Tab-separated table of C-alpha atoms in Angstrom:
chain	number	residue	atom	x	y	z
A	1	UNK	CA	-27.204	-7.248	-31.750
A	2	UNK	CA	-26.058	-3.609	-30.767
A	3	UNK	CA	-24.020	-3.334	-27.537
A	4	UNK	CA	-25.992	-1.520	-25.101
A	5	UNK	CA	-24.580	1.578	-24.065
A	6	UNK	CA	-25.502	3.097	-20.582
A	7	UNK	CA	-25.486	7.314	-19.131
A	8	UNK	CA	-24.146	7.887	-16.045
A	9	UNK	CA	-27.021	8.530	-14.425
A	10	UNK	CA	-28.708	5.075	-15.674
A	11	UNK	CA	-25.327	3.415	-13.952
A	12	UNK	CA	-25.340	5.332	-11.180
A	13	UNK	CA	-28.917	4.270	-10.162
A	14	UNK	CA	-28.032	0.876	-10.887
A	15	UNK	CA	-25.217	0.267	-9.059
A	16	UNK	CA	-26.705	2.333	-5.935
A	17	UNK	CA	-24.011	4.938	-5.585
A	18	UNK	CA	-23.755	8.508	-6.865
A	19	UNK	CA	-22.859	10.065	-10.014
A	20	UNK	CA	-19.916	11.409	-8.769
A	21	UNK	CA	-18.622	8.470	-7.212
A	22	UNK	CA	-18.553	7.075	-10.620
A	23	UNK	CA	-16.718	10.189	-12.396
A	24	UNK	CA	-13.978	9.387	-9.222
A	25	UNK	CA	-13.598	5.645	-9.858
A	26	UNK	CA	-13.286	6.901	-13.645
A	27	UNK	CA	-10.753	9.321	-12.705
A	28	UNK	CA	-9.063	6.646	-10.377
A	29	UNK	CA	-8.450	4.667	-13.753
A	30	UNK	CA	-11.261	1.806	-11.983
A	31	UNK	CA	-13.692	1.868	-14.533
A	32	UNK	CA	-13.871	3.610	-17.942
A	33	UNK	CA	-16.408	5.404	-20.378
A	34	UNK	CA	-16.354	7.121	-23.617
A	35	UNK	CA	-18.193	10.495	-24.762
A	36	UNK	CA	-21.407	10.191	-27.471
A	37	UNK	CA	-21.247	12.935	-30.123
A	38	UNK	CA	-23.222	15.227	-27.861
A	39	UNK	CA	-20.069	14.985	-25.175
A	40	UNK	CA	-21.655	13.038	-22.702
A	41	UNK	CA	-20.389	9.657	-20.961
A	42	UNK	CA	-21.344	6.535	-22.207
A	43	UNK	CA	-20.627	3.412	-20.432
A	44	UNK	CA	-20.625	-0.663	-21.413
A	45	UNK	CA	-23.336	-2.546	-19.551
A	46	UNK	CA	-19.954	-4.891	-18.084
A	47	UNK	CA	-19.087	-1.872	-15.884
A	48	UNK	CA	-21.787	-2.931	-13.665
A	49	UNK	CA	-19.719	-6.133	-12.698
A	50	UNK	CA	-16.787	-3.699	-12.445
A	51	UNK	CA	-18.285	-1.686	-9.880
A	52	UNK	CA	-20.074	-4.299	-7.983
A	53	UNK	CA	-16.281	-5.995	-7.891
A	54	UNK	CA	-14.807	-2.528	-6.564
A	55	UNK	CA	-18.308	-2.037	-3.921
A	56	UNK	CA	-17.942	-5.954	-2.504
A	57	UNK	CA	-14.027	-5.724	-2.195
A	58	UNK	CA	-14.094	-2.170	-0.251
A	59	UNK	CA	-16.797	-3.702	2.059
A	60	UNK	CA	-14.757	-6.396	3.581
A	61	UNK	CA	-11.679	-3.446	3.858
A	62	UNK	CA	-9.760	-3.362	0.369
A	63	UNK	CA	-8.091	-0.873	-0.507
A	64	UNK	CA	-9.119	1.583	-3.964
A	65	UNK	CA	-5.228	1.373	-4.410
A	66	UNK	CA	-5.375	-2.684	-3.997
A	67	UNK	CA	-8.472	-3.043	-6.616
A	68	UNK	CA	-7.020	-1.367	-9.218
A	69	UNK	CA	-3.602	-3.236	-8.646
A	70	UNK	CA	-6.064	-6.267	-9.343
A	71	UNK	CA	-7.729	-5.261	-12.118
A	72	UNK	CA	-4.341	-4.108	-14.004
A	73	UNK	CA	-3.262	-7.717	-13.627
A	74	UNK	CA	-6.351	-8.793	-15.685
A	75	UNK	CA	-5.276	-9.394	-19.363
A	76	UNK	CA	-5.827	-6.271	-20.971
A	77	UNK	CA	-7.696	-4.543	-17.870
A	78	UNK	CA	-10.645	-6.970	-18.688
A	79	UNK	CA	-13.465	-6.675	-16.776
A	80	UNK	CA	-13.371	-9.657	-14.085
A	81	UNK	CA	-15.080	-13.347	-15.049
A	82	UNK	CA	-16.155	-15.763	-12.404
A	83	UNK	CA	-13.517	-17.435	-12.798
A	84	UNK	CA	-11.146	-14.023	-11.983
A	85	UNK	CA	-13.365	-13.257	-9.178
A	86	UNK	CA	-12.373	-16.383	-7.416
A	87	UNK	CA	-8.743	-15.665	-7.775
A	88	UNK	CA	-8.899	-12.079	-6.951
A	89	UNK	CA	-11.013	-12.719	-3.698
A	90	UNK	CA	-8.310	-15.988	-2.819
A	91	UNK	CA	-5.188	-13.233	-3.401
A	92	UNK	CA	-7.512	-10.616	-0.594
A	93	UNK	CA	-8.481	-13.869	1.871
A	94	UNK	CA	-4.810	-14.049	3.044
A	95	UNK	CA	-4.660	-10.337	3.452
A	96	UNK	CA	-7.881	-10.121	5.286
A	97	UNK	CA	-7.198	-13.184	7.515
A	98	UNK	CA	-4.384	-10.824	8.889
A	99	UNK	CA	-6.697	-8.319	9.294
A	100	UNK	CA	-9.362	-10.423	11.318
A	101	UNK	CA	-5.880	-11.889	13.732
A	102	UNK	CA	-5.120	-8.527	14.306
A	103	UNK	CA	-8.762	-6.892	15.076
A	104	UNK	CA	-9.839	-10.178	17.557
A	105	UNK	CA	-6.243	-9.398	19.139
A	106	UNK	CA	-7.116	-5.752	19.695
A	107	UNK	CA	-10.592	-6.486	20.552
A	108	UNK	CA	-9.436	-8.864	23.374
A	109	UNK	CA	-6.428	-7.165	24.865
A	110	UNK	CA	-8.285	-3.674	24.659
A	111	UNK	CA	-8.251	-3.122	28.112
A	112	UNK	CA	-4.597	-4.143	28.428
A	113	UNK	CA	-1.451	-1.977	27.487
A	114	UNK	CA	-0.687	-1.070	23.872
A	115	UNK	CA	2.706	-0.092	24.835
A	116	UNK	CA	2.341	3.421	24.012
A	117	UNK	CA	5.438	4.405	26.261
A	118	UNK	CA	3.106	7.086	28.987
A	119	UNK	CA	4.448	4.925	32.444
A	120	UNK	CA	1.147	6.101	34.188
A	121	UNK	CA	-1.029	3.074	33.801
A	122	UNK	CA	-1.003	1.707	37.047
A	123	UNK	CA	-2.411	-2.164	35.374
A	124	UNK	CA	-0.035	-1.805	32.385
A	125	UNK	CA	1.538	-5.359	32.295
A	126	UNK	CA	4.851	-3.969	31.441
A	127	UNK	CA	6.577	-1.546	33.546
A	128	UNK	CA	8.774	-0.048	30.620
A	129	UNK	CA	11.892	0.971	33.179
A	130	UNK	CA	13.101	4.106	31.588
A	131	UNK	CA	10.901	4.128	28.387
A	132	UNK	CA	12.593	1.084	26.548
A	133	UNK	CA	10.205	1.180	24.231
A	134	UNK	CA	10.657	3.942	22.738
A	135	UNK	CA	13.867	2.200	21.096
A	136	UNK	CA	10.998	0.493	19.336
A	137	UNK	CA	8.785	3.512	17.645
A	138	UNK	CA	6.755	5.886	19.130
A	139	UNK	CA	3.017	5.228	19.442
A	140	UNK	CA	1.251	2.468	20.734
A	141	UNK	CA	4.479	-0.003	19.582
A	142	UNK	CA	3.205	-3.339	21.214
A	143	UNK	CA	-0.010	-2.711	18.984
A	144	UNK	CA	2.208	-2.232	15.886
A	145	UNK	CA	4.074	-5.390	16.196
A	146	UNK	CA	0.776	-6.785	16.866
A	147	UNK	CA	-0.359	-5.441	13.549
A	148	UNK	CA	2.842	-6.491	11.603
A	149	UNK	CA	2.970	-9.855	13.286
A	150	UNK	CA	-0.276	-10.562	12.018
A	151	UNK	CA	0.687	-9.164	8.023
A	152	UNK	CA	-1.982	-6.194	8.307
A	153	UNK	CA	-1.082	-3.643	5.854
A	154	UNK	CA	-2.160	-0.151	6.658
């Protein structure tokens, strides 16, 4: 049986995202096509799994940078298997249980002070006597040690 090749536009509309997103992901080095004598871009049916891969893993907050660190670790860039699926999203569940610390963290000390160094919040919980935190960073730096404390990376 022939392999099935696939235009862009026929991927596109099957993967629910725009033309142009996929000429990006190509450029990105994500997914990859080839050019038919008549110079335009072919692509294997598989890159559907590619791009569902890259469209599930930026929903729950990873990275473009991150996927393609993941797929490069596939044998020869393969195009992920169940069975690589379930070790790629185990490898991003550590990363994201940081990320879910950190948020319910935020989301319950909202109202309280991020440490950003101003003095003028009369219900700050910290009184920062002549600025000691700026020793620490600038910015909110009780929110950043928040975030590192819980291994969010930015």
């Amino acid at each position: 049986m022939a392999e099935a090749i696939w235009s862009v536009g026929k991927v596109a509309k099957r993967c629910g995202i725009n033309v142009s997103t996929l000429h990006f992901y190509e450029q990105q080095g994500l997914i990859q096509s080839w050019r038919n004598a008549g110079n335009q871009r072919r692509y294997k049916p598989e890159v559907l799994r590619r791009i569902s891969v890259i469209k599930a893993a930026q929903k729950v907050g990873v990275s473009l940078d991150e996927i393609k660190r993941a797929f490069e670790s596939l044998p020869n860039n393969r195009t992920p298997t169940v069975e690589d699926w379930q070790q790629l999203s185990k490898n991003w569940q550590q990363m994201l249980d940081g990320r879910i610390a950190y948020l319910q963290k935020l989301r319950n000390n909202l109202a309280g002070c991020i440490g950003c160094g101003c003095l003028s919040m009369t219900s700050c919980p910290l009184y920062n006597p002549d600025d000691q935190l700026a020793e620490i960073g600038s910015g909110p730096v009780l929110l950043d040690q928040a975030e590192q404390l819980a291994g969010v990376d930015r």
